[in-house]
Short mmCIF file of C-alpha atoms in Angstrom, two decimals:
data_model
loop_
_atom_site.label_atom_id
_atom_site.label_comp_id
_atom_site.label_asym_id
_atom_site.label_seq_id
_atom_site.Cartn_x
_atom_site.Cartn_y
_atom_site.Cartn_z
CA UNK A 201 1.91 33.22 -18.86
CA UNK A 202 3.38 29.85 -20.52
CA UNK A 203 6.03 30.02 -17.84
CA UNK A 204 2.70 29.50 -15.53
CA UNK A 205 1.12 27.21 -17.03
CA UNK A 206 4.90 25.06 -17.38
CA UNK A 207 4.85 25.34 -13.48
CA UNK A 208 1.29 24.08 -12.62
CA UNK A 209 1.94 21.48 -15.37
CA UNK A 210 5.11 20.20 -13.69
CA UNK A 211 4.42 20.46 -10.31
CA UNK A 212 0.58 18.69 -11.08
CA UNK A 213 2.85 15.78 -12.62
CA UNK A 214 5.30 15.51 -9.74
CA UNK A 215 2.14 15.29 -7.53
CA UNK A 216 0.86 12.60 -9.68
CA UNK A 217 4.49 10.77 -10.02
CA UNK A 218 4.59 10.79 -5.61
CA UNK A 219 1.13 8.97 -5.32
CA UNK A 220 2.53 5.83 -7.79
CA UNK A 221 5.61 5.07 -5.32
CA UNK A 222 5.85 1.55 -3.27
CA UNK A 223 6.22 4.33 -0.52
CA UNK A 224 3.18 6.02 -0.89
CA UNK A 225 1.22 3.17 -1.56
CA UNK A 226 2.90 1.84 1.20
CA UNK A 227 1.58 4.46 3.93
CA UNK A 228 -1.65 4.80 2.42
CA UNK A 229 -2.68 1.13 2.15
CA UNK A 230 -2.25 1.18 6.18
CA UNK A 231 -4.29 4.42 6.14
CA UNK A 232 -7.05 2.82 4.18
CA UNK A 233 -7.07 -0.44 7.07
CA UNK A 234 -7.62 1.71 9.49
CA UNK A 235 -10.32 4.32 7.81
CA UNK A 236 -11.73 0.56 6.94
CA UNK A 237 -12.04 1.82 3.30
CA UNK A 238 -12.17 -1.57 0.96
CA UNK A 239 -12.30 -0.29 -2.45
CA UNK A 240 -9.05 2.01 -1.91
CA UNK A 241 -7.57 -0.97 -0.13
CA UNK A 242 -8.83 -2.84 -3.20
CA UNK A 243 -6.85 -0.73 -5.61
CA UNK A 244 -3.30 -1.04 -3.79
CA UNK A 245 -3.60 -5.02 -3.65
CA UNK A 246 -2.03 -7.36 -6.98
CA UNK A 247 -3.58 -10.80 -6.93
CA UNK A 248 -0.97 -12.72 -8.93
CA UNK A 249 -1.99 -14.85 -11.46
CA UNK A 250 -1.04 -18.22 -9.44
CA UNK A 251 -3.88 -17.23 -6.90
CA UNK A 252 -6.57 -16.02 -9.31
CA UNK A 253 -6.70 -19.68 -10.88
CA UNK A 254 -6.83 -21.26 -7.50
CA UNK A 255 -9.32 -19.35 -5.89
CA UNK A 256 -12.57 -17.62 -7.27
CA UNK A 257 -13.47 -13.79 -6.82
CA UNK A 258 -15.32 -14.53 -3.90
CA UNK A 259 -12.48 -16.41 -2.56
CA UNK A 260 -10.18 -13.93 -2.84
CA UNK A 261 -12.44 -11.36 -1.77
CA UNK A 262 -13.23 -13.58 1.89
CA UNK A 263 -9.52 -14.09 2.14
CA UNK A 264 -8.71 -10.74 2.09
CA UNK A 265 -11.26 -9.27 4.06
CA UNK A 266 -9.63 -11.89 6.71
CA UNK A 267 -6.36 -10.62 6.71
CA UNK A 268 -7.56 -7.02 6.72
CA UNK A 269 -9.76 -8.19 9.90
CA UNK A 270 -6.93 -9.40 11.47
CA UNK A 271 -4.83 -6.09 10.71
CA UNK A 272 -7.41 -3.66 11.53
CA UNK A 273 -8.16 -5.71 14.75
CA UNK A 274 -4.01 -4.88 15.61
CA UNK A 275 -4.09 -1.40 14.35
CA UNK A 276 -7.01 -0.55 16.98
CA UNK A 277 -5.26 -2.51 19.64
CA UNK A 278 -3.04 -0.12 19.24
CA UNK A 279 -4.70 3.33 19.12
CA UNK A 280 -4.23 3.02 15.02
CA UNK A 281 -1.53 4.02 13.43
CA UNK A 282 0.28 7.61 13.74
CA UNK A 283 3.40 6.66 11.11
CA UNK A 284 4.54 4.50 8.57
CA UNK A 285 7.95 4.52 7.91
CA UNK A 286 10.10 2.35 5.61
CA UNK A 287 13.34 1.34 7.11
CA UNK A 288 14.51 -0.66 3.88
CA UNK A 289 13.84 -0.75 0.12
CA UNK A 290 14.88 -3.45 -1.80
CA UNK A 291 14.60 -3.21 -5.51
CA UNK A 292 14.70 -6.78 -7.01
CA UNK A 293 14.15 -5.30 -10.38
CA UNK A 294 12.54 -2.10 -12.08
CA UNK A 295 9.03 -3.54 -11.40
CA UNK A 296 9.36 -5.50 -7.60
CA UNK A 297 10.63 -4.20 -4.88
CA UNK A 298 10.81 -5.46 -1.33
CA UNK A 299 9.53 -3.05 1.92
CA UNK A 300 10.53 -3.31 5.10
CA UNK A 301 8.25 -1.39 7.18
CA UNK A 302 8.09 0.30 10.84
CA UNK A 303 4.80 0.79 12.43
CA UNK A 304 4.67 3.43 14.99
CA UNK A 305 1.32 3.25 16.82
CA UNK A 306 -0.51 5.92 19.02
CA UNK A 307 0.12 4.09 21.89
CA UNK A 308 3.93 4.65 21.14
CA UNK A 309 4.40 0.88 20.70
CA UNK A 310 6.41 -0.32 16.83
CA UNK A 311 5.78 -2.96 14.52
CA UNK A 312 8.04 -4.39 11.95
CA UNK A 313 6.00 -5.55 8.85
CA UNK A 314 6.96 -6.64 4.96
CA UNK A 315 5.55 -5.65 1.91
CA UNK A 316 6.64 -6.65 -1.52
CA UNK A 317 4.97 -4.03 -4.38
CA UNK A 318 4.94 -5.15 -8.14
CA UNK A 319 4.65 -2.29 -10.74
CA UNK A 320 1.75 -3.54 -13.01
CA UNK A 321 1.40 -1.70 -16.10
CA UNK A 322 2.97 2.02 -14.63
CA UNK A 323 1.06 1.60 -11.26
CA UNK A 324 2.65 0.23 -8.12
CA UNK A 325 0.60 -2.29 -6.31
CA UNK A 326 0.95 -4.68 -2.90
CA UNK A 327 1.25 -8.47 -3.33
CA UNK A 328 -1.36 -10.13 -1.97
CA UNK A 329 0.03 -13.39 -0.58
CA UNK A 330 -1.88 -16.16 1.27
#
């Protein structure tokens, strides 16, 4: 029985250690675009701190929902998205790391886009940059 209970433990935690990964966060973020789900998109996206004291909330918020606009406006050019795959992984350090990612669309068509994640207090987030 504890030999069980050691397995649903473990494999529970290796579930939980795949969903805080620059990858994951990576694929789902683009996921979240297209499902047009803002609070998810919300928690995969780091302000940094140089932003947050130029710009209010509301600021940030408008700015965002721009960019997002703009992406989910490309996505459904596009037939949304059918894979994300990362075709480079740069770790700058134990807590940023670089993403180069590939964009293969429904309509067969590939992007090239670049994501830096930050690891902010255990959980791996996307920059937000201006």
């Amino acid at each position: 029985m504890k030999k069980y209970i050691f397995l649903i433990v473990c494999v529970f935690l290796g579930a939980c250690v795949f969903k805080n990964s620059p990858k994951y966060i990576s694929e789902d973020y683009f996921k979240a675009v297209q499902e047009d789900d803002f609070r998810r998109i919300k928690s995969y996206v780091y302000v940094p701190a140089s932003i947050q004291s130029e710009l209010s909330t509301k600021e940030i918020d408008e700015r965002l929902n721009e960019k997002l606009s703009k992406l989910k406006e490309k996505l459904a050019q596009h037939g949304g998205v059918k894979e994300v795959k990362i075709t480079d992984k740069k770790e700058l350090n134990s807590e940023l790391t670089e993403l180069q990612i590939e964009l293969i669309y429904n309509d067969k068509s590939i992007a090239d886009e670049r994501l830096n994640a930050v690891k902010i207090d255990g959980v791996w987030k996307i920059i937000f940059a201006l």
